mmCIF file with all atom_site columns, C-alpha atoms in Angstrom:
data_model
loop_
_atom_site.group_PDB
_atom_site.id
_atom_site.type_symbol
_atom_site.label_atom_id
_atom_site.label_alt_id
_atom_site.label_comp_id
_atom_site.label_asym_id
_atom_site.label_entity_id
_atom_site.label_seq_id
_atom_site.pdbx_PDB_ins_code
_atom_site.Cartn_x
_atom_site.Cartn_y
_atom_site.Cartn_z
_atom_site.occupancy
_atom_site.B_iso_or_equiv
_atom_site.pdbx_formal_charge
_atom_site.auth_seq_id
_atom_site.auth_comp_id
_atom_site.auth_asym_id
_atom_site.auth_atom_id
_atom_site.pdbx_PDB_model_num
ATOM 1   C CA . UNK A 1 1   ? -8.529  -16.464 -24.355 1.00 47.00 ? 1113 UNK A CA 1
ATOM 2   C CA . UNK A 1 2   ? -9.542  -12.724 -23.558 1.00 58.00 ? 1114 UNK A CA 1
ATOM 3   C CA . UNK A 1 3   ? -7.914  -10.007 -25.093 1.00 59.00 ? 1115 UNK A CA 1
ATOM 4   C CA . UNK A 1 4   ? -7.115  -7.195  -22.861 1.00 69.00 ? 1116 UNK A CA 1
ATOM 5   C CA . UNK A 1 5   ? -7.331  -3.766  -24.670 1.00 73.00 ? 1117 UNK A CA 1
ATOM 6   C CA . UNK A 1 6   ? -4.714  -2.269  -22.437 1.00 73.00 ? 1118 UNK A CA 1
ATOM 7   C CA . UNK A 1 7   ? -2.001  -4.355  -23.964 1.00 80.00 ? 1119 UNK A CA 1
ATOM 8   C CA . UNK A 1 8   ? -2.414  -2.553  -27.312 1.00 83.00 ? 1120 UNK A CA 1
ATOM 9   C CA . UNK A 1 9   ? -2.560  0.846   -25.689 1.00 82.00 ? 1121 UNK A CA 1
ATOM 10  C CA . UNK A 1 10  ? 0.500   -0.207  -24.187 1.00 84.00 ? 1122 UNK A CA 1
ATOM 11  C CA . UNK A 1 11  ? 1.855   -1.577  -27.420 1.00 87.00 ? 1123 UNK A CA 1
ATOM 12  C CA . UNK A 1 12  ? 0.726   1.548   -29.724 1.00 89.00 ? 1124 UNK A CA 1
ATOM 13  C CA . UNK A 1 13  ? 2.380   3.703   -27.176 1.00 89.00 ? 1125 UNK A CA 1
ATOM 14  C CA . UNK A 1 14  ? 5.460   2.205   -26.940 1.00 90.00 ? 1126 UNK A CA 1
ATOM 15  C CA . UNK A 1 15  ? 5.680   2.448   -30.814 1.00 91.00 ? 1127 UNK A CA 1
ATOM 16  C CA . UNK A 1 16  ? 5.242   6.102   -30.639 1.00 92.00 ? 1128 UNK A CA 1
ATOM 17  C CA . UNK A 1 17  ? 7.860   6.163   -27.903 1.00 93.00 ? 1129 UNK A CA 1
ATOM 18  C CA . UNK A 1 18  ? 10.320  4.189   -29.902 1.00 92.00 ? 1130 UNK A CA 1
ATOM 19  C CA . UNK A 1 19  ? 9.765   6.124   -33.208 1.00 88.00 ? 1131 UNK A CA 1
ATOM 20  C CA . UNK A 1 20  ? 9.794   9.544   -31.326 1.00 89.00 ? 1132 UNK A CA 1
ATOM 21  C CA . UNK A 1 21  ? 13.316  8.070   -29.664 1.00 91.00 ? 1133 UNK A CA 1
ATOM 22  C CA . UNK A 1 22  ? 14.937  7.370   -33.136 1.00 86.00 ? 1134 UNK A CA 1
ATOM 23  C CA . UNK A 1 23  ? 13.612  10.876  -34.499 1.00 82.00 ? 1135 UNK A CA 1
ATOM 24  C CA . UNK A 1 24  ? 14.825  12.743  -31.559 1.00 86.00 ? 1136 UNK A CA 1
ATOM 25  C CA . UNK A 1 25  ? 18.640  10.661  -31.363 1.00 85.00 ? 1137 UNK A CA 1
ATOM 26  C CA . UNK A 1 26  ? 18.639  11.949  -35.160 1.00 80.00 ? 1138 UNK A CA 1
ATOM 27  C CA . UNK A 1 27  ? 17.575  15.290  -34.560 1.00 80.00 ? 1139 UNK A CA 1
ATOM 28  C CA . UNK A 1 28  ? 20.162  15.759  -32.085 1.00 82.00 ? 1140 UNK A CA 1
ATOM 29  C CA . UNK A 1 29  ? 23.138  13.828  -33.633 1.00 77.00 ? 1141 UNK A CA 1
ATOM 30  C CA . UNK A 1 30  ? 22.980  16.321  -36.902 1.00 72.00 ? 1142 UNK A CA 1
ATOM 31  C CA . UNK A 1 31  ? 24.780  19.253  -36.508 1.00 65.00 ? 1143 UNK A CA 1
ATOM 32  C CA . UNK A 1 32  ? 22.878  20.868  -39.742 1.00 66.00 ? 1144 UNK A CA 1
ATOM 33  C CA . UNK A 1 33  ? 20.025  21.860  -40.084 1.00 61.00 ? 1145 UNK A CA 1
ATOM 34  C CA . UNK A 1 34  ? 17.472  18.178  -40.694 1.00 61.00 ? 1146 UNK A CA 1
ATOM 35  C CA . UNK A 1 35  ? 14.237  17.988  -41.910 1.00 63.00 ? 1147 UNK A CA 1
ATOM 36  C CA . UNK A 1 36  ? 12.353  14.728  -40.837 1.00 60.00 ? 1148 UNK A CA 1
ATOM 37  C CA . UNK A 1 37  ? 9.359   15.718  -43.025 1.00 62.00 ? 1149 UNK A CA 1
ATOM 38  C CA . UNK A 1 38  ? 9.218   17.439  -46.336 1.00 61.00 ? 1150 UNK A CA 1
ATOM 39  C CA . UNK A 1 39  ? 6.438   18.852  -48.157 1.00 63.00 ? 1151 UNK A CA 1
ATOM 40  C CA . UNK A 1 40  ? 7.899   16.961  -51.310 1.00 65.00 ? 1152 UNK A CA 1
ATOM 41  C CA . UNK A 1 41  ? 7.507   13.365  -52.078 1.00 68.00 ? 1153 UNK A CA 1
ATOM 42  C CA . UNK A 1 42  ? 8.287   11.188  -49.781 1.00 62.00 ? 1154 UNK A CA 1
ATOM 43  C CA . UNK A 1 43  ? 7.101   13.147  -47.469 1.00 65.00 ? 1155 UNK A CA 1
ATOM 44  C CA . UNK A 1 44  ? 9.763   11.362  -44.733 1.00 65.00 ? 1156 UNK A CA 1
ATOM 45  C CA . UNK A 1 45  ? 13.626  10.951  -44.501 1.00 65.00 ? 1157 UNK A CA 1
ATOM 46  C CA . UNK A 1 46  ? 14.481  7.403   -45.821 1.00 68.00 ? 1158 UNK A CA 1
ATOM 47  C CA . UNK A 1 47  ? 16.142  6.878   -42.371 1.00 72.00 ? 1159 UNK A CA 1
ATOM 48  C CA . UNK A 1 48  ? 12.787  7.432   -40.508 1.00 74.00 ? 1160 UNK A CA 1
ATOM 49  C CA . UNK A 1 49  ? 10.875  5.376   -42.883 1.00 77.00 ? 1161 UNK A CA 1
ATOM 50  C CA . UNK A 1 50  ? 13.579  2.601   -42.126 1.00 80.00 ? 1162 UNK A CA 1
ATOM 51  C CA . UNK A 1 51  ? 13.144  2.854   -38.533 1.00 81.00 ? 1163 UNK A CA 1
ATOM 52  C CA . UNK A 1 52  ? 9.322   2.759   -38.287 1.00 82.00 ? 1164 UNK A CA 1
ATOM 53  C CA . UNK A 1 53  ? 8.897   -0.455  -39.771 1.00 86.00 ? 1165 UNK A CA 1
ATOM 54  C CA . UNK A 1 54  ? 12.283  -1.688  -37.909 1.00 88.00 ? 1166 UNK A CA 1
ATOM 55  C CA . UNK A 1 55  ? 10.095  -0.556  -34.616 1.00 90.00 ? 1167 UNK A CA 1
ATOM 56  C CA . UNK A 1 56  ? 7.605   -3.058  -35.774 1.00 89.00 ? 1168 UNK A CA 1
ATOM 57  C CA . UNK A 1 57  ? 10.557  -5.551  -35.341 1.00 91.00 ? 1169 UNK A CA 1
ATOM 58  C CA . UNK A 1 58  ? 11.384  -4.132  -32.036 1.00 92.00 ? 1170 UNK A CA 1
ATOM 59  C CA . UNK A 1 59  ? 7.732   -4.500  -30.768 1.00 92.00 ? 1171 UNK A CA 1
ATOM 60  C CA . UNK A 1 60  ? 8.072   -8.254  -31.901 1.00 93.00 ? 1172 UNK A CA 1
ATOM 61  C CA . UNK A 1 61  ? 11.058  -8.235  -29.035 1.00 93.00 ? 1173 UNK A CA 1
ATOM 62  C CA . UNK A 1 62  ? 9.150   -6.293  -26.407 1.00 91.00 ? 1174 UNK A CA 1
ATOM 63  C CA . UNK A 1 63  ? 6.338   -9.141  -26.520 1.00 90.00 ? 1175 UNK A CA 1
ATOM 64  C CA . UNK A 1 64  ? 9.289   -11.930 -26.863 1.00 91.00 ? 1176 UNK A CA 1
ATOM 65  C CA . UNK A 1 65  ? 10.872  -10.671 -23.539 1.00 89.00 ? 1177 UNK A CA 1
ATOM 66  C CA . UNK A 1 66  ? 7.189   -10.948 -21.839 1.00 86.00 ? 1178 UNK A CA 1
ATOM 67  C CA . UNK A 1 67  ? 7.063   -6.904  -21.686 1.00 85.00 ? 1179 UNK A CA 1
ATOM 68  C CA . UNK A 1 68  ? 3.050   -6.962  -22.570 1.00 82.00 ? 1180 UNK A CA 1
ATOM 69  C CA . UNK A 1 69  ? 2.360   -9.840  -19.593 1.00 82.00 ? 1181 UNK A CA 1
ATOM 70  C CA . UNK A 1 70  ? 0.641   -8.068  -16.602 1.00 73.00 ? 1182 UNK A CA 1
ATOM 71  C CA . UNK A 1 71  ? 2.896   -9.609  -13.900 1.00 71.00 ? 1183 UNK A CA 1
ATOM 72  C CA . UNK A 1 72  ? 5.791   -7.766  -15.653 1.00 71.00 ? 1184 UNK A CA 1
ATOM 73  C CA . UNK A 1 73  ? 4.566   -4.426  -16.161 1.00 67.00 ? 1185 UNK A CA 1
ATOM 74  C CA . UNK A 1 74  ? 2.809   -4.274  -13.087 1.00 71.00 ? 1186 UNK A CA 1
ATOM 75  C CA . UNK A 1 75  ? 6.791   -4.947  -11.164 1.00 78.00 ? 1187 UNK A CA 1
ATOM 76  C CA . UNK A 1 76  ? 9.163   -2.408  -11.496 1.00 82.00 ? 1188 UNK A CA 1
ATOM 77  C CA . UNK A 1 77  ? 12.628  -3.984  -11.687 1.00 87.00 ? 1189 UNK A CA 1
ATOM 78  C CA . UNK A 1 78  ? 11.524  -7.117  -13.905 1.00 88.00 ? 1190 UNK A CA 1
ATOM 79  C CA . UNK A 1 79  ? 9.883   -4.382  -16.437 1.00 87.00 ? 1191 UNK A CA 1
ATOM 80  C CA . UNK A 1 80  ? 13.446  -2.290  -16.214 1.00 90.00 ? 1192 UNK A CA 1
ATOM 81  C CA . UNK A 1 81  ? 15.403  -5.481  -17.049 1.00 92.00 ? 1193 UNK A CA 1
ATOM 82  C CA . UNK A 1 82  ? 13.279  -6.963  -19.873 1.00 92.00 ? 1194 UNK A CA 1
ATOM 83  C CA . UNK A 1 83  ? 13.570  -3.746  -21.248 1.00 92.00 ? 1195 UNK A CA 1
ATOM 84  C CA . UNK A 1 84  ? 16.871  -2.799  -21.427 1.00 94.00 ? 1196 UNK A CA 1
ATOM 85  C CA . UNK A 1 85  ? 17.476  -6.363  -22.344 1.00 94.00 ? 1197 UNK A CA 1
ATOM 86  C CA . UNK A 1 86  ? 15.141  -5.681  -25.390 1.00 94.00 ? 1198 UNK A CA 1
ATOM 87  C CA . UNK A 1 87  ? 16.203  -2.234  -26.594 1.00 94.00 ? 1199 UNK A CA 1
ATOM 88  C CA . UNK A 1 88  ? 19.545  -4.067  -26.300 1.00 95.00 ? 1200 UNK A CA 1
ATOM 89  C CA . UNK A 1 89  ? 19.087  -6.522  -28.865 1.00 94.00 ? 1201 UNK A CA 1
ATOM 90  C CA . UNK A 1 90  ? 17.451  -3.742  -30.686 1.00 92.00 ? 1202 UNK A CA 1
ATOM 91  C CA . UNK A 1 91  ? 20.111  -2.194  -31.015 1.00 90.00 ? 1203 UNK A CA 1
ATOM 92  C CA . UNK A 1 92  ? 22.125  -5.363  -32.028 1.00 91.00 ? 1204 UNK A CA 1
ATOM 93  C CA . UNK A 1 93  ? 19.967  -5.890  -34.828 1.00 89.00 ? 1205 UNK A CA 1
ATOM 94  C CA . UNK A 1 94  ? 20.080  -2.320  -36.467 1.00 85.00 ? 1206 UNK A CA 1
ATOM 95  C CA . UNK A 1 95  ? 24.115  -2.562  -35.576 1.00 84.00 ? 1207 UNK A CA 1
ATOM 96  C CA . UNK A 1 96  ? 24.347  -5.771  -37.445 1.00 84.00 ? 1208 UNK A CA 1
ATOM 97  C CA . UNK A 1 97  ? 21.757  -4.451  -40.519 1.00 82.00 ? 1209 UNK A CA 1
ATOM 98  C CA . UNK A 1 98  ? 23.779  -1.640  -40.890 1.00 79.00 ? 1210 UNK A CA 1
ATOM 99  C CA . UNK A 1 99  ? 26.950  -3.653  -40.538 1.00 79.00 ? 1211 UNK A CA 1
ATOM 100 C CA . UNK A 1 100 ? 25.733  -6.374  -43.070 1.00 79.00 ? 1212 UNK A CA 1
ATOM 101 C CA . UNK A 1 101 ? 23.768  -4.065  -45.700 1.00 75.00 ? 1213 UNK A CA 1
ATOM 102 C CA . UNK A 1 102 ? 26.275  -0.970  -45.697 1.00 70.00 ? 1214 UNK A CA 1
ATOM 103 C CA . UNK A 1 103 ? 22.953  1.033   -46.639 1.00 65.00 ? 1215 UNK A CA 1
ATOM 104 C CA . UNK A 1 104 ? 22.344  4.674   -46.714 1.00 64.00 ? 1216 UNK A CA 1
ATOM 105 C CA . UNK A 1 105 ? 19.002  4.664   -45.100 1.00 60.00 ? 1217 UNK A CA 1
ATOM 106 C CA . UNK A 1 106 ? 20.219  3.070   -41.602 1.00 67.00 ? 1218 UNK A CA 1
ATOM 107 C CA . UNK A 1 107 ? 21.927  5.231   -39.055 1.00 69.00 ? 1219 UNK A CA 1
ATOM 108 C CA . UNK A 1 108 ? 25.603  3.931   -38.650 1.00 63.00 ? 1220 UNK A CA 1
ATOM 109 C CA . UNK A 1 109 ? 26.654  6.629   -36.287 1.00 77.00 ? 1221 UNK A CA 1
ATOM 110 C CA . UNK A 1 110 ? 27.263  5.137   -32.810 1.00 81.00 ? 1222 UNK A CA 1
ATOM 111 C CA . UNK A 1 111 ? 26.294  8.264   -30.949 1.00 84.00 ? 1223 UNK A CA 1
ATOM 112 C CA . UNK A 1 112 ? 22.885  8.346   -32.644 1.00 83.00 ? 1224 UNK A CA 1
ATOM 113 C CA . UNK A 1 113 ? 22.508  4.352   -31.578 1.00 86.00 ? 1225 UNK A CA 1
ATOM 114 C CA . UNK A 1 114 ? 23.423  5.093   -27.899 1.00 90.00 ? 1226 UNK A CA 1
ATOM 115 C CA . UNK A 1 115 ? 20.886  8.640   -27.700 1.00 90.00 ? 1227 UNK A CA 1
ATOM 116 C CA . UNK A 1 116 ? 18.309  6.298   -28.931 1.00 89.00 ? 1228 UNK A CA 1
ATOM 117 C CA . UNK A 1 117 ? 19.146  3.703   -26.790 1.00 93.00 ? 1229 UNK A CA 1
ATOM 118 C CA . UNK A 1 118 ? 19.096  6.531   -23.805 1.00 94.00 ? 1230 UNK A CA 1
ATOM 119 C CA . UNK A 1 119 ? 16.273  8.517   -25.103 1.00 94.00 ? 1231 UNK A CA 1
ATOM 120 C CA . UNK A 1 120 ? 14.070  5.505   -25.674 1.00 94.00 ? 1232 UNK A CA 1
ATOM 121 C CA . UNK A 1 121 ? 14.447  3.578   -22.464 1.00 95.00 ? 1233 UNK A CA 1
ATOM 122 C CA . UNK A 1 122 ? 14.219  7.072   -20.139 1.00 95.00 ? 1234 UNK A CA 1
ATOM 123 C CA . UNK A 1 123 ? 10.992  7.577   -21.779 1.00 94.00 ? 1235 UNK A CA 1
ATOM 124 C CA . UNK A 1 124 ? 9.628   4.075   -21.656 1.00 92.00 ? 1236 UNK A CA 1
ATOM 125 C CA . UNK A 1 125 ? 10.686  3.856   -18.020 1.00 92.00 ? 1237 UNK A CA 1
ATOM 126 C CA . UNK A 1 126 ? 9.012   6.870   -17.343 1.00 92.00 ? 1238 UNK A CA 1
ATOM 127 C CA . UNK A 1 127 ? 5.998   5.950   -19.629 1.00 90.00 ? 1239 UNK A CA 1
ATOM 128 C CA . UNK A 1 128 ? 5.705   2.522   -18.293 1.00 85.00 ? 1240 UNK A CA 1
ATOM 129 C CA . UNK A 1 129 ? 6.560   2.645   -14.515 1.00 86.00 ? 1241 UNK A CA 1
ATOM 130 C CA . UNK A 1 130 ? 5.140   6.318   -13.895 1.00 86.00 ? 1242 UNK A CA 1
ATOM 131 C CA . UNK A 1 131 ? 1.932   6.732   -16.092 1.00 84.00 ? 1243 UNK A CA 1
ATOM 132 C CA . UNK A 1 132 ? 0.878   3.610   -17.091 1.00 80.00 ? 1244 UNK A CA 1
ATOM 133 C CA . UNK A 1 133 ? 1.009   1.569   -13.687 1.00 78.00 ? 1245 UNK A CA 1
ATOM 134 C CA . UNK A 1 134 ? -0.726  4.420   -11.827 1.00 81.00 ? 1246 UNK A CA 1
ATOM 135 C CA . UNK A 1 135 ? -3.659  4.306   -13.989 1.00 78.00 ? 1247 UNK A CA 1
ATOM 136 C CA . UNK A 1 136 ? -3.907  0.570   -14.505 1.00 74.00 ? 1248 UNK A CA 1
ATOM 137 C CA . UNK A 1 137 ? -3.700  0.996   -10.452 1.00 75.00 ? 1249 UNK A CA 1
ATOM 138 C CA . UNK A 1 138 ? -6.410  3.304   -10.178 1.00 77.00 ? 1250 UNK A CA 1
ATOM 139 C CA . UNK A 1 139 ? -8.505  1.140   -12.913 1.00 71.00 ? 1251 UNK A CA 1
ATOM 140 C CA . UNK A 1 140 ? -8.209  -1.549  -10.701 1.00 69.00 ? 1252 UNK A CA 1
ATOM 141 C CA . UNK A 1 141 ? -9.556  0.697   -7.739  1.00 71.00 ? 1253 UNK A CA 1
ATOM 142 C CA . UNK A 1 142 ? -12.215 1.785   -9.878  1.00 71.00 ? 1254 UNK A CA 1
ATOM 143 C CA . UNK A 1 143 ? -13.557 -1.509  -10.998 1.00 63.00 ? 1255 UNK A CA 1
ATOM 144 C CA . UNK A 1 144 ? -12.975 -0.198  -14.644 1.00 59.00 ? 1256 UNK A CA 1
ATOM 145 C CA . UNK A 1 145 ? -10.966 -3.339  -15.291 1.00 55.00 ? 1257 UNK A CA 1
ATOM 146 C CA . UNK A 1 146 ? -12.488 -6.062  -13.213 1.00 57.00 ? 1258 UNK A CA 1
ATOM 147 C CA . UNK A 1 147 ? -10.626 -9.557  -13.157 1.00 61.00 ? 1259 UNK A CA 1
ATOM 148 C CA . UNK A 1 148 ? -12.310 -12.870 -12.340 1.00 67.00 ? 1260 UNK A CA 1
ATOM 149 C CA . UNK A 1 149 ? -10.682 -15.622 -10.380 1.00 67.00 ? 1261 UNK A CA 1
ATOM 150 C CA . UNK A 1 150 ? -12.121 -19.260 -9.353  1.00 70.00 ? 1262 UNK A CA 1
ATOM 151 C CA . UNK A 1 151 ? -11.440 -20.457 -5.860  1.00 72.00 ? 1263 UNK A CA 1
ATOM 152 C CA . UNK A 1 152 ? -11.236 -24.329 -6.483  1.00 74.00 ? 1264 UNK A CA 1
ATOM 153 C CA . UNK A 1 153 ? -12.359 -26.422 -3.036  1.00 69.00 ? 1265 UNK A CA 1
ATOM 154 C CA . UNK A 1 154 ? -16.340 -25.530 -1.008  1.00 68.00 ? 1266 UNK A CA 1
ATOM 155 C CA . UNK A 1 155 ? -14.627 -26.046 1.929   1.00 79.00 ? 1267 UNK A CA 1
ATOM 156 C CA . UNK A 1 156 ? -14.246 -23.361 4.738   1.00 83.00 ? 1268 UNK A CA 1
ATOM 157 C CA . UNK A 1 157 ? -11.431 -22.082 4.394   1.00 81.00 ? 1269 UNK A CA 1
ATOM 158 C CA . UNK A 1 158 ? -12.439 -21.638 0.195   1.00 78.00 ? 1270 UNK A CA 1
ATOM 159 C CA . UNK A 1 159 ? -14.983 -19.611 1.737   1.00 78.00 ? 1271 UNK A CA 1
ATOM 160 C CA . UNK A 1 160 ? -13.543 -17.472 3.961   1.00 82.00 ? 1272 UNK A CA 1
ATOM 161 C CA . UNK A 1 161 ? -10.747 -16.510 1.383   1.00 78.00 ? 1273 UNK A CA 1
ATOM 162 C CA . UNK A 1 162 ? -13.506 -15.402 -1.030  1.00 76.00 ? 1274 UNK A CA 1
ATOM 163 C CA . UNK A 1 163 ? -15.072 -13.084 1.371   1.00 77.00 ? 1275 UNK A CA 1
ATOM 164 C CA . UNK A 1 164 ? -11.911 -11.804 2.410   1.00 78.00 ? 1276 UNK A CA 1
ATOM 165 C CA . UNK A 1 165 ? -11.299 -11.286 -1.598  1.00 73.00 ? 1277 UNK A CA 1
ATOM 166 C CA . UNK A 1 166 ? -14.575 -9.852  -1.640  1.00 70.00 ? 1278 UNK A CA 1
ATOM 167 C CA . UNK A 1 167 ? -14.398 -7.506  0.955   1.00 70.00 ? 1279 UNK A CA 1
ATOM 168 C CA . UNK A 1 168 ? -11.002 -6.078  -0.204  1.00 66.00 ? 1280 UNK A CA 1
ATOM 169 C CA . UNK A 1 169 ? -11.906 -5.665  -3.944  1.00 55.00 ? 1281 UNK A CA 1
#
């Protein structure tokens, strides 16, 4: 089977877009003033070291719900729903860690769940339906990513439908 090397762009950005999410929910939920990197050892707040190998987790979901499959992100409203329907469950999980561990390192504040739930799926959306399709679009215009497809039958009508295929690509 062929790897596309789009699906781990899309992947790698989406775990910069969930990690910048988290950081920005717990920028904004502190009132005072929060560092999210120090120059001392370890360098990171415990709560963002939790989260970016938690976002691994979440990626795990995102290919689960089919997000990565090119039929998906190439719709708009099936991409919209398998992704709220993953940051959803997301969400469940780190509600249910924090719930079940009572640790200091995960975020138990509500409001910081729900920004990241808001911030993370705005800029997703926006990531996914605005800037990504475009230029997978305009790739496919281009020829950059060329796809192969085998008409099955010699007959004429398997004929004419590969010159019409052809002719449009």
């Amino acid at each position: 089977m062929k790897r596309r090397k789009h699906k781990y762009i899309l992947l790698t950005l989406d775990w910069i877009i969930v990690v910048a999410a988290y950081a920005l929910a717990l920028k904004l939920h502190t009132p005072r003033h929060f560092e999210l990197v120090s120059a001392s050892f370890p360098y990171f707040r415990s709560e963002i070291l939790f989260f970016v190998a938690y976002s691994g987790f979440i990626m795990l979901i995102f290919a689960l719900n089919q997000l990565y499959k090119t039929n998906v992100y190439l719709g708009v409203t099936r991409q919209l729903q398998y992704l709220a329907q993953s940051l959803l469950y997301s969400v469940i999980g780190i509600a249910l860690l924090s719930f079940f561990t009572k640790s200091t390192i995960i975020v138990d504040s509500r409001l910081a769940i729900l920004l990241f739930f808001a911030f993370s799926f705005t800029m997703l959306a926006l990531m996914r339906i605005v800037v990504f399709r475009s230029l997978y679009k305009l790739f496919a215009v281009l020829d950059i990513n060329p796809r192969q497809l085998l008409i099955l039958g010699a007959g004429p009508r398997g004929v004419r439908l590969g010159a019409m295929l052809a002719d449009r690509n």
